[in-house]
Short mmCIF file of C-alpha atoms in Angstrom, two decimals:
data_model
loop_
_atom_site.label_atom_id
_atom_site.label_comp_id
_atom_site.label_asym_id
_atom_site.label_seq_id
_atom_site.Cartn_x
_atom_site.Cartn_y
_atom_site.Cartn_z
CA ILE A 1416 110.67 87.47 125.60
CA GLY A 1417 114.16 86.40 126.65
CA THR A 1418 115.64 83.02 127.47
CA GLN A 1419 113.53 82.60 130.62
CA GLY A 1420 110.10 82.71 128.94
CA VAL A 1421 108.03 79.52 129.21
CA PHE A 1422 104.52 79.02 127.87
CA ALA A 1423 102.06 78.78 130.74
CA SER A 1424 98.89 78.27 128.68
CA ILE A 1425 98.02 78.11 124.99
CA ARG A 1426 94.69 78.60 123.23
CA ILE A 1427 93.85 78.31 119.54
CA PRO A 1428 91.33 80.69 117.92
CA LEU A 1429 87.77 80.30 119.11
CA ALA A 1430 86.25 80.48 115.62
CA GLY A 1431 87.32 80.44 111.98
CA GLN A 1432 90.75 79.51 110.70
CA GLN A 1433 93.43 78.07 112.96
CA LEU A 1434 96.18 77.88 110.32
CA ASP A 1435 97.56 80.54 108.00
CA PRO A 1436 98.07 79.88 104.24
CA ASN A 1437 101.51 78.36 104.93
CA GLY A 1438 100.17 75.86 107.44
CA ALA A 1439 101.50 77.71 110.48
CA SER A 1440 99.32 77.78 113.59
CA VAL A 1441 98.23 81.11 115.06
CA PHE A 1442 97.51 80.98 118.79
CA TRP A 1443 97.15 83.04 121.94
CA ALA A 1444 99.31 82.18 124.95
CA THR A 1445 100.57 83.37 128.30
CA VAL A 1446 104.20 83.04 129.38
CA PHE A 1447 106.01 83.26 132.69
CA ASP A 1448 109.52 83.31 134.09
CA PRO A 1449 110.19 79.93 135.76
CA ILE A 1450 112.82 81.48 138.02
CA ASP A 1451 110.75 84.13 139.81
CA GLY A 1452 107.35 82.76 138.80
CA GLU A 1453 105.92 86.28 138.78
CA SER A 1454 105.87 87.25 135.11
CA ASN A 1455 102.67 86.50 133.28
CA LEU A 1456 102.73 88.04 129.80
CA SER A 1457 100.09 87.38 127.17
CA GLY A 1458 100.59 87.48 123.42
CA VAL A 1459 99.82 86.06 119.99
CA TRP A 1460 102.26 83.79 118.15
CA ARG A 1461 102.46 82.19 114.73
CA GLY A 1462 104.55 79.11 114.07
CA ASP A 1463 105.05 75.48 113.10
CA SER A 1464 107.35 72.70 114.25
CA SER A 1465 110.44 74.56 112.99
CA ALA A 1466 110.00 78.14 114.24
CA LEU A 1467 107.80 80.54 116.22
CA GLU A 1468 107.12 84.20 115.41
CA LEU A 1469 105.81 86.69 117.96
CA ILE A 1470 103.05 88.86 116.46
CA ILE A 1471 102.15 90.97 119.48
CA ARG A 1472 102.48 90.76 123.23
CA GLU A 1473 101.59 92.48 126.45
CA GLY A 1474 103.78 95.56 126.99
CA ASP A 1475 104.05 96.46 123.28
CA VAL A 1476 102.83 99.89 122.15
CA ALA A 1477 99.23 99.76 120.87
CA PRO A 1478 99.06 101.47 117.44
CA GLY A 1479 96.64 104.37 117.23
CA ALA A 1480 96.17 104.58 121.00
CA GLY A 1481 98.30 107.65 121.76
CA GLY A 1482 101.31 105.75 123.05
CA ALA A 1483 99.38 103.42 125.35
CA VAL A 1484 100.79 99.91 125.80
CA PHE A 1485 98.91 96.64 125.84
CA GLU A 1486 98.06 95.58 129.38
CA ASN A 1487 96.80 92.26 128.03
CA VAL A 1488 96.42 90.54 124.64
CA ARG A 1489 93.84 87.83 123.86
CA GLU A 1490 91.01 86.57 121.59
CA SER A 1491 92.90 86.14 118.31
CA VAL A 1492 91.41 84.96 115.00
CA VAL A 1493 93.20 84.42 111.67
CA SER A 1494 91.95 84.72 108.10
CA GLU A 1495 92.63 82.44 105.14
CA ASP A 1496 94.99 85.12 103.80
CA GLY A 1497 97.00 84.99 107.04
CA VAL A 1498 95.68 88.26 108.51
CA VAL A 1499 95.52 88.07 112.32
CA VAL A 1500 92.85 90.00 114.24
CA PHE A 1501 93.14 90.17 118.02
CA SER A 1502 91.80 91.92 121.09
CA GLY A 1503 94.07 93.96 123.34
CA ARG A 1504 93.40 95.71 126.62
CA ILE A 1505 94.67 99.26 127.09
CA PRO A 1506 94.00 102.09 129.58
CA SER A 1507 90.64 103.60 128.70
CA ALA A 1508 90.62 106.84 126.73
CA LEU A 1509 87.59 107.80 128.82
CA GLY A 1510 89.51 108.65 131.96
CA SER A 1511 88.21 106.90 135.07
CA PHE A 1512 86.81 103.80 133.34
CA GLY A 1513 89.98 101.75 133.83
CA LEU A 1514 91.05 99.28 131.14
CA SER A 1515 89.12 98.58 127.96
CA ASN A 1516 89.47 96.10 125.10
CA GLY A 1517 90.07 97.19 121.52
CA VAL A 1518 90.60 95.27 118.29
CA TRP A 1519 93.69 95.38 116.06
CA ARG A 1520 94.61 93.80 112.72
CA SER A 1521 98.06 92.42 111.83
CA SER A 1522 98.79 91.99 108.11
CA GLY A 1523 102.39 91.25 107.19
CA SER A 1524 104.49 93.83 109.03
CA GLU A 1525 101.60 96.28 109.41
CA LEU A 1526 99.67 96.53 112.67
CA SER A 1527 96.61 98.80 112.67
CA PRO A 1528 93.58 99.47 114.90
CA VAL A 1529 90.09 98.29 113.93
CA ILE A 1530 88.11 99.50 116.96
CA LEU A 1531 89.62 101.64 119.74
CA PRO A 1532 88.08 102.30 123.16
CA GLY A 1533 86.79 105.87 123.19
CA ASP A 1534 86.13 106.01 119.44
CA PRO A 1535 82.70 107.21 118.33
CA ALA A 1536 80.53 104.17 117.61
CA PRO A 1537 79.62 104.46 113.91
CA ASN A 1538 75.99 105.14 112.85
CA THR A 1539 74.68 104.88 116.42
CA GLY A 1540 74.22 108.56 117.25
CA SER A 1541 76.64 110.95 118.91
CA ARG A 1542 75.79 109.67 122.42
CA HIS A 1543 77.58 106.37 121.84
CA VAL A 1544 81.30 105.73 122.14
CA VAL A 1545 83.05 102.37 122.16
CA LEU A 1546 83.84 101.21 125.69
CA SER A 1547 85.19 97.75 124.80
CA ALA A 1548 85.28 95.39 121.79
CA LEU A 1549 86.12 91.79 120.88
CA PRO A 1550 86.47 90.05 117.49
CA GLN A 1551 84.01 87.26 116.60
CA ILE A 1552 84.81 86.07 113.08
CA VAL A 1553 86.80 87.33 110.07
CA ASN A 1554 86.58 86.56 106.37
CA ALA A 1555 89.40 85.48 104.04
CA HIS A 1556 90.73 89.03 103.89
CA GLY A 1557 90.82 89.75 107.63
CA ARG A 1558 87.68 91.86 107.83
CA GLY A 1559 84.89 90.70 110.06
CA VAL A 1560 82.24 91.03 112.74
CA TYR A 1561 82.84 92.28 116.27
CA VAL A 1562 80.92 92.56 119.53
CA ALA A 1563 81.33 95.88 121.32
CA THR A 1564 80.03 97.61 124.41
CA VAL A 1565 78.97 101.17 123.63
CA GLY A 1566 77.43 104.04 125.56
CA GLU A 1567 78.18 107.16 127.53
CA SER A 1568 79.66 105.20 130.45
CA PRO A 1569 79.84 101.60 131.74
CA ALA A 1570 76.82 102.38 133.93
CA SER A 1571 74.68 103.27 130.89
CA SER A 1572 76.04 100.95 128.23
CA GLN A 1573 74.62 98.59 125.63
CA THR A 1574 76.13 95.80 123.59
CA GLY A 1575 76.18 95.84 119.82
CA VAL A 1576 77.40 93.94 116.78
CA PHE A 1577 79.61 95.75 114.27
CA SER A 1578 81.08 94.84 110.89
CA ASP A 1579 83.78 96.16 108.58
CA LEU A 1580 83.17 93.58 105.84
CA SER A 1581 82.18 96.35 103.42
CA GLY A 1582 85.36 98.32 104.12
CA GLU A 1583 84.14 100.75 106.78
CA LEU A 1584 83.11 99.90 110.33
CA ARG A 1585 79.33 100.11 110.89
CA ALA A 1586 76.81 98.93 113.46
CA LEU A 1587 74.58 96.00 112.50
CA TYR A 1588 72.42 96.26 115.62
CA ILE A 1589 72.55 97.73 119.12
CA GLU A 1590 70.93 96.28 122.22
CA GLY A 1591 67.69 98.10 123.01
CA GLU A 1592 67.13 99.43 119.49
CA MET A 1593 63.82 98.72 117.79
CA ALA A 1594 63.98 95.79 115.35
CA SER A 1595 62.81 97.06 111.98
CA GLY A 1596 59.28 95.99 111.13
CA LEU A 1597 58.63 94.30 114.50
CA ASN A 1598 57.21 95.33 117.86
CA ALA A 1599 60.39 94.15 119.55
CA PHE A 1600 63.80 95.36 120.64
CA PHE A 1601 67.15 93.76 120.00
CA GLY A 1602 68.45 91.93 123.06
CA GLN A 1603 71.97 91.77 124.45
CA ALA A 1604 74.64 90.85 121.89
CA ARG A 1605 76.07 87.58 123.21
CA MET A 1606 78.50 85.05 121.76
CA LEU A 1607 76.04 82.14 121.47
CA PHE A 1608 77.72 79.40 119.45
CA ASP A 1609 74.54 78.47 117.58
CA ARG A 1610 73.79 82.09 116.64
CA MET A 1611 77.18 83.73 116.16
CA PRO A 1612 77.58 85.46 112.78
CA ALA A 1613 77.98 83.52 109.55
CA ILE A 1614 79.77 85.46 106.82
CA ASN A 1615 81.08 84.97 103.29
CA SER A 1616 83.70 86.69 101.14
CA LYS A 1617 81.00 88.71 99.34
CA GLY A 1618 80.40 90.93 102.38
CA GLN A 1619 77.16 89.26 103.47
CA VAL A 1620 76.47 88.61 107.17
CA VAL A 1621 73.78 86.51 108.86
CA VAL A 1622 73.24 87.27 112.56
CA GLY A 1623 70.87 85.75 115.11
CA PRO A 1624 69.96 88.33 117.78
CA GLN A 1625 67.46 87.62 120.53
CA LEU A 1626 64.32 89.75 120.45
CA ILE A 1627 62.58 91.32 123.44
CA PRO A 1628 58.90 92.24 122.92
CA SER A 1629 57.94 95.90 123.34
CA VAL A 1630 54.43 94.82 124.31
CA GLU A 1631 53.58 91.58 126.11
CA GLY A 1632 52.61 88.89 123.63
CA ASP A 1633 54.50 90.37 120.69
CA VAL A 1634 57.47 88.82 118.88
CA SER A 1635 60.19 87.49 121.19
CA GLY A 1636 63.05 85.02 121.25
CA CYS A 1637 65.19 83.92 118.32
CA SER A 1638 65.54 85.66 114.96
CA VAL A 1639 67.73 85.60 111.84
CA TRP A 1640 68.72 88.69 109.88
CA LEU A 1641 70.73 89.30 106.70
CA SER A 1642 73.09 92.22 106.19
CA GLN A 1643 74.12 93.03 102.63
CA PRO A 1644 77.21 95.19 101.91
CA ASN A 1645 76.42 98.85 102.66
CA ASP A 1646 72.82 98.01 103.57
CA ASP A 1647 70.66 97.72 106.68
CA LEU A 1648 69.59 94.45 108.28
CA ARG A 1649 66.78 92.52 106.60
CA LEU A 1650 64.68 90.09 108.65
CA LEU A 1651 64.63 86.53 107.29
CA PHE A 1652 62.47 84.87 109.98
CA HIS A 1653 62.02 84.69 113.75
CA CYS A 1654 60.57 82.51 116.47
CA GLY A 1655 56.86 82.53 115.74
CA SER A 1656 57.23 82.85 111.95
CA VAL A 1657 54.93 80.61 109.93
CA ILE A 1658 56.91 78.74 107.27
CA ASN A 1659 55.84 76.37 104.50
CA TYR A 1660 58.37 73.58 103.92
CA ALA A 1661 58.83 70.24 102.19
CA ASN A 1662 58.14 67.52 104.76
CA GLY A 1663 60.41 64.86 103.29
CA ASP A 1664 57.54 62.67 102.09
CA GLY A 1665 57.04 64.56 98.85
CA GLY A 1666 54.42 66.81 100.36
CA MET A 1667 54.31 70.23 101.99
CA ALA A 1668 53.80 71.19 105.61
CA GLN A 1669 53.36 74.38 107.55
CA GLY A 1670 54.96 75.07 110.90
CA ILE A 1671 55.57 77.79 113.46
CA VAL A 1672 59.27 78.31 114.17
CA GLU A 1673 60.20 77.47 117.77
CA ASP A 1674 64.01 77.50 117.63
CA ILE A 1675 66.82 78.37 115.22
CA ALA A 1676 70.47 77.31 115.07
CA PHE A 1677 73.18 77.80 112.45
CA MET A 1678 76.93 77.33 112.14
CA PHE A 1679 79.08 80.41 112.67
CA GLY A 1680 82.13 80.93 110.53
CA SER A 1681 83.50 82.28 107.26
CA SER A 1682 82.78 80.19 104.20
CA HIS A 1683 83.28 80.09 100.43
CA ASP A 1684 81.49 77.89 97.88
CA ASN A 1685 81.80 74.70 99.92
CA GLY A 1686 80.01 75.89 103.07
CA ILE A 1687 82.28 73.72 105.22
CA THR A 1688 83.26 76.31 107.83
CA GLY A 1689 80.02 78.25 108.11
CA SER A 1690 76.32 78.32 107.27
CA LEU A 1691 76.63 81.02 104.58
CA ASN A 1692 78.58 80.40 101.35
CA ASP A 1693 79.62 82.59 98.43
CA LYS A 1694 76.59 81.45 96.42
CA SER A 1695 74.43 83.23 99.02
CA GLU A 1696 73.08 79.90 100.25
CA PHE A 1697 72.29 79.82 103.96
CA ALA A 1698 71.86 76.56 105.89
CA THR A 1699 70.07 76.50 109.24
CA ARG A 1700 68.38 74.08 111.62
CA LEU A 1701 64.75 74.95 112.33
CA SER A 1702 62.56 73.41 115.03
CA PHE A 1703 58.80 73.85 114.80
CA MET A 1704 56.08 73.82 117.42
CA ASN A 1705 54.54 70.75 115.75
CA GLU A 1706 57.77 68.90 116.76
CA ASP A 1707 59.12 68.79 113.19
CA GLU A 1708 62.72 69.83 112.78
CA GLY A 1709 65.31 69.69 110.02
CA ILE A 1710 68.14 71.35 108.14
CA PHE A 1711 66.94 73.90 105.60
CA VAL A 1712 68.84 75.75 102.86
CA LEU A 1713 67.67 79.21 101.86
CA GLN A 1714 68.73 80.95 98.66
CA LEU A 1715 69.39 84.52 99.77
CA PRO A 1716 69.48 87.49 97.39
CA ALA A 1717 72.97 87.98 95.98
CA PRO A 1718 74.76 91.14 97.14
CA CYS A 1719 75.01 94.07 94.78
CA VAL A 1720 78.78 94.20 95.29
CA TYR A 1721 79.54 97.05 92.92
CA ASP A 1722 76.85 99.40 94.18
CA PHE A 1723 79.52 101.34 96.07
CA ASN A 1724 77.31 104.31 96.95
CA ALA A 1725 74.36 102.13 98.07
CA ASP A 1726 71.75 103.72 95.80
CA ASP A 1727 70.49 100.31 94.53
CA VAL A 1728 71.91 100.75 91.04
CA VAL A 1729 75.31 100.09 89.46
CA ASP A 1730 76.01 103.06 87.21
CA GLY A 1731 78.55 105.69 86.25
CA ALA A 1732 78.96 106.92 89.82
CA ASP A 1733 80.07 103.44 90.92
CA LEU A 1734 82.36 103.12 87.91
CA GLN A 1735 84.05 106.37 88.90
CA ILE A 1736 84.56 105.08 92.46
CA LEU A 1737 86.12 101.87 91.12
CA LEU A 1738 88.48 103.76 88.82
CA THR A 1739 89.47 106.13 91.64
CA ASN A 1740 90.43 103.12 93.77
CA TRP A 1741 92.19 101.24 90.94
CA GLY A 1742 95.00 99.08 92.28
CA GLY A 1743 93.87 99.34 95.90
CA ASP A 1744 90.95 98.57 98.21
CA SER A 1745 87.43 99.92 98.12
CA ALA A 1746 84.41 99.85 100.37
CA ALA A 1747 83.13 96.60 98.87
CA VAL A 1748 85.99 94.87 97.08
CA VAL A 1749 89.17 93.86 98.86
CA GLY A 1750 91.97 94.87 96.49
CA PRO A 1751 93.84 95.04 94.40
CA ILE A 1752 91.13 96.36 92.10
CA GLY A 1753 91.83 95.69 88.43
CA GLY A 1754 90.46 94.38 85.17
CA VAL A 1755 88.52 91.50 86.73
CA GLU A 1756 86.58 93.85 89.00
CA LEU A 1757 85.94 96.26 86.10
CA SER A 1758 84.51 93.42 84.00
CA GLU A 1759 82.30 92.27 86.89
CA LEU A 1760 81.01 95.80 87.48
CA LEU A 1761 80.06 96.19 83.80
CA ALA A 1762 78.38 92.77 83.85
CA THR A 1763 76.13 93.85 86.74
CA TRP A 1764 75.32 97.29 85.26
CA GLY A 1765 71.85 98.54 86.10
CA ALA A 1766 69.38 98.19 88.95
CA CYS A 1767 70.28 95.83 91.80
CA GLU A 1768 68.05 92.78 92.08
#
């Protein structure tokens, strides 16, 4: 940025990792020229006490955006593998809609788009295009969950939650859509700290959307849903669910769920940085209408990781997909794919549990 650049403000990632594998901090910052006081560039840096590296900054060309340059850069998150995912604002591809946020991924020297303004919103119907997007959380490999605004125009838009944990970007839920199995609609996708996504490295996601009843008196309020790789959302429970639980005195109790909270983040076996670990164990705080409350651990169904074509069985078709992607990535396994993955596929041969 030249010899005159001075940091004006610095912000570490909102969620997830704050350090890369080498112990360097990844942060978002703005800079200005102390002489004229007019420059105010934003960017993402990586560094430690000995050196700083610029990853991306305002004014750089945005990859995949037809030569557009970043008007602003913000909202960065970093994975355990050192992959940086950030939001950048560019002129909208939709003409008169001004500037829109997209999401990009920086891995080593490669910078690539994840979600671009104007792109068709996946599996939402042809009427939806992405108007704006922000990253929420990424897993160890730099794939994650994002909040986006979609629609035909800003005047007729909805929010939604998207994921590329299984390799391809897909919608988990869209505001206003009917919640499967309930007389309720999904509410606005908001970054509520106690209900932001919890993810693991197996491609599982737990989300906590608000529900809006379609008929007065029906299900409303909090809910918790599980997304398996390449599969639709599955309801775990919601405000109003009746749950049997151990009461701490060696007996059992029954309560109606009044509130739900869980820790967002990306976790492995230890569960330290999020409520969902790689053993498919999910920890959450539940409050009941009888005034009981506590921390509960649910054993969720393990993902059928090697069911690449999502037909609920691991068979020859999935083996062929694995062999075709040998040495690289696939829709469910972050590469390189090799002998370990082949052995795991054969060990899980047959119908998914």
